[in-house]
Amino acid sequence: AKGHRMNKRIEFCPDGETEAVGFFVVEETRIAGVSYLLVTESEEDEAEAYLLKDLSEDGEAEARYVFVEDDEELEAVSKIFAELLDDVDLEL
C-alpha cells in the first residue's frame, strides 16, 4: 500500500486470545450485507495483510471481527479488494 487510506486503526481480541491486537485498516467493503476489512499489522509496504469480517448483528453497538479462513470466501473477497485497490499487490 502506498500510504493512502491508512489512517484508521482498529483493535480486536481474536477468539481464544486474551490480548487485543491492533491493525491498520487499508480498505473496507460490504458484500451481501456483511462488512469486510482489509487490514495490516503495520504501515510498511511489505506488511502482511489479513481479511476480517464483522459477525455482529444490525443494531449491535460493537463490531465482532473474525479472521476470514474459508478459502473460497478469502478468494472472492480478496478479488473485490484487489479491484478497489488497483495500485496495491495483495498477498493474503
Tab-separated table of C-alpha atoms in Angstrom:
chain	number	residue	atom	x	y	z
A	1	ALA	CA	0.000	0.000	0.000
A	2	LYS	CA	1.242	3.457	-0.786
A	3	GLY	CA	0.253	5.145	2.449
A	4	HIS	CA	-3.176	6.201	1.186
A	5	ARG	CA	-6.298	5.452	3.212
A	6	MET	CA	-4.302	4.077	6.134
A	7	ASN	CA	-5.440	6.363	8.892
A	8	LYS	CA	-7.978	4.198	10.704
A	9	ARG	CA	-6.773	1.762	13.323
A	10	ILE	CA	-8.850	-0.925	14.983
A	11	GLU	CA	-8.234	-3.239	17.891
A	12	PHE	CA	-9.950	-6.516	18.487
A	13	CYS	CA	-9.422	-9.633	20.528
A	14	PRO	CA	-9.226	-12.778	18.370
A	15	ASP	CA	-11.070	-15.884	19.596
A	16	GLY	CA	-9.033	-17.729	22.184
A	17	GLU	CA	-6.715	-14.764	22.795
A	18	THR	CA	-6.652	-12.569	25.861
A	19	GLU	CA	-4.725	-9.658	24.344
A	20	ALA	CA	-6.264	-7.219	21.871
A	21	VAL	CA	-4.486	-6.941	18.533
A	22	GLY	CA	-4.160	-3.647	16.659
A	23	PHE	CA	-4.470	-3.377	12.884
A	24	PHE	CA	-4.418	-0.589	10.322
A	25	VAL	CA	-7.476	-0.584	8.058
A	26	VAL	CA	-6.426	-0.394	4.399
A	27	GLU	CA	-9.908	-0.664	2.906
A	28	GLU	CA	-13.388	-1.805	3.820
A	29	THR	CA	-16.312	-3.094	1.809
A	30	ARG	CA	-19.737	-4.634	2.315
A	31	ILE	CA	-20.774	-7.793	0.469
A	32	ALA	CA	-24.243	-9.322	0.803
A	33	GLY	CA	-24.835	-7.366	3.998
A	34	VAL	CA	-21.531	-8.403	5.615
A	35	SER	CA	-18.772	-5.869	6.338
A	36	TYR	CA	-15.210	-6.892	5.479
A	37	LEU	CA	-11.972	-5.136	6.366
A	38	LEU	CA	-8.595	-5.467	4.706
A	39	VAL	CA	-6.050	-4.820	7.456
A	40	THR	CA	-2.295	-4.870	8.010
A	41	GLU	CA	-0.197	-5.066	11.157
A	42	SER	CA	1.907	-2.056	10.170
A	43	GLU	CA	2.028	0.723	7.597
A	44	GLU	CA	5.109	-0.778	5.910
A	45	ASP	CA	4.842	-1.505	2.173
A	46	GLU	CA	5.598	-5.201	2.677
A	47	ALA	CA	3.296	-5.703	5.680
A	48	GLU	CA	1.233	-8.872	5.751
A	49	ALA	CA	-2.462	-8.351	5.020
A	50	TYR	CA	-5.445	-10.073	6.611
A	51	LEU	CA	-9.162	-10.152	5.896
A	52	LEU	CA	-11.580	-9.640	8.757
A	53	LYS	CA	-15.337	-9.900	8.697
A	54	ASP	CA	-17.838	-8.426	11.097
A	55	LEU	CA	-20.188	-11.001	12.626
A	56	SER	CA	-22.194	-8.510	14.676
A	57	GLU	CA	-25.921	-8.195	14.115
A	58	ASP	CA	-27.520	-4.980	12.900
A	59	GLY	CA	-28.001	-2.660	15.834
A	60	GLU	CA	-25.175	-4.103	17.957
A	61	ALA	CA	-23.004	-1.349	19.370
A	62	GLU	CA	-19.697	-3.167	18.842
A	63	ALA	CA	-18.361	-4.985	15.815
A	64	ARG	CA	-17.305	-8.615	16.280
A	65	TYR	CA	-14.450	-9.274	13.875
A	66	VAL	CA	-13.078	-12.689	12.956
A	67	PHE	CA	-10.362	-13.670	10.506
A	68	VAL	CA	-11.700	-14.957	7.174
A	69	GLU	CA	-10.343	-18.504	6.931
A	70	ASP	CA	-12.576	-20.161	4.330
A	71	ASP	CA	-10.547	-20.437	1.105
A	72	GLU	CA	-13.437	-19.685	-1.256
A	73	GLU	CA	-14.555	-16.705	0.794
A	74	LEU	CA	-10.954	-15.453	1.034
A	75	GLU	CA	-10.504	-15.660	-2.720
A	76	ALA	CA	-13.798	-13.950	-3.540
A	77	VAL	CA	-13.347	-11.099	-1.071
A	78	SER	CA	-9.672	-10.566	-1.906
A	79	LYS	CA	-10.608	-10.168	-5.602
A	80	ILE	CA	-13.002	-7.373	-4.669
A	81	PHE	CA	-10.365	-5.650	-2.546
A	82	ALA	CA	-7.834	-6.040	-5.378
A	83	GLU	CA	-10.239	-4.186	-7.694
A	84	LEU	CA	-10.814	-1.451	-5.101
A	85	LEU	CA	-7.057	-1.066	-4.639
A	86	ASP	CA	-5.735	-1.364	-8.174
A	87	ASP	CA	-2.329	0.008	-7.139
A	88	VAL	CA	-1.794	-2.492	-4.326
A	89	ASP	CA	-0.397	-6.006	-4.730
A	90	LEU	CA	-2.464	-8.232	-2.424
A	91	GLU	CA	-0.903	-11.319	-0.905
A	92	LEU	CA	-3.122	-12.876	1.741
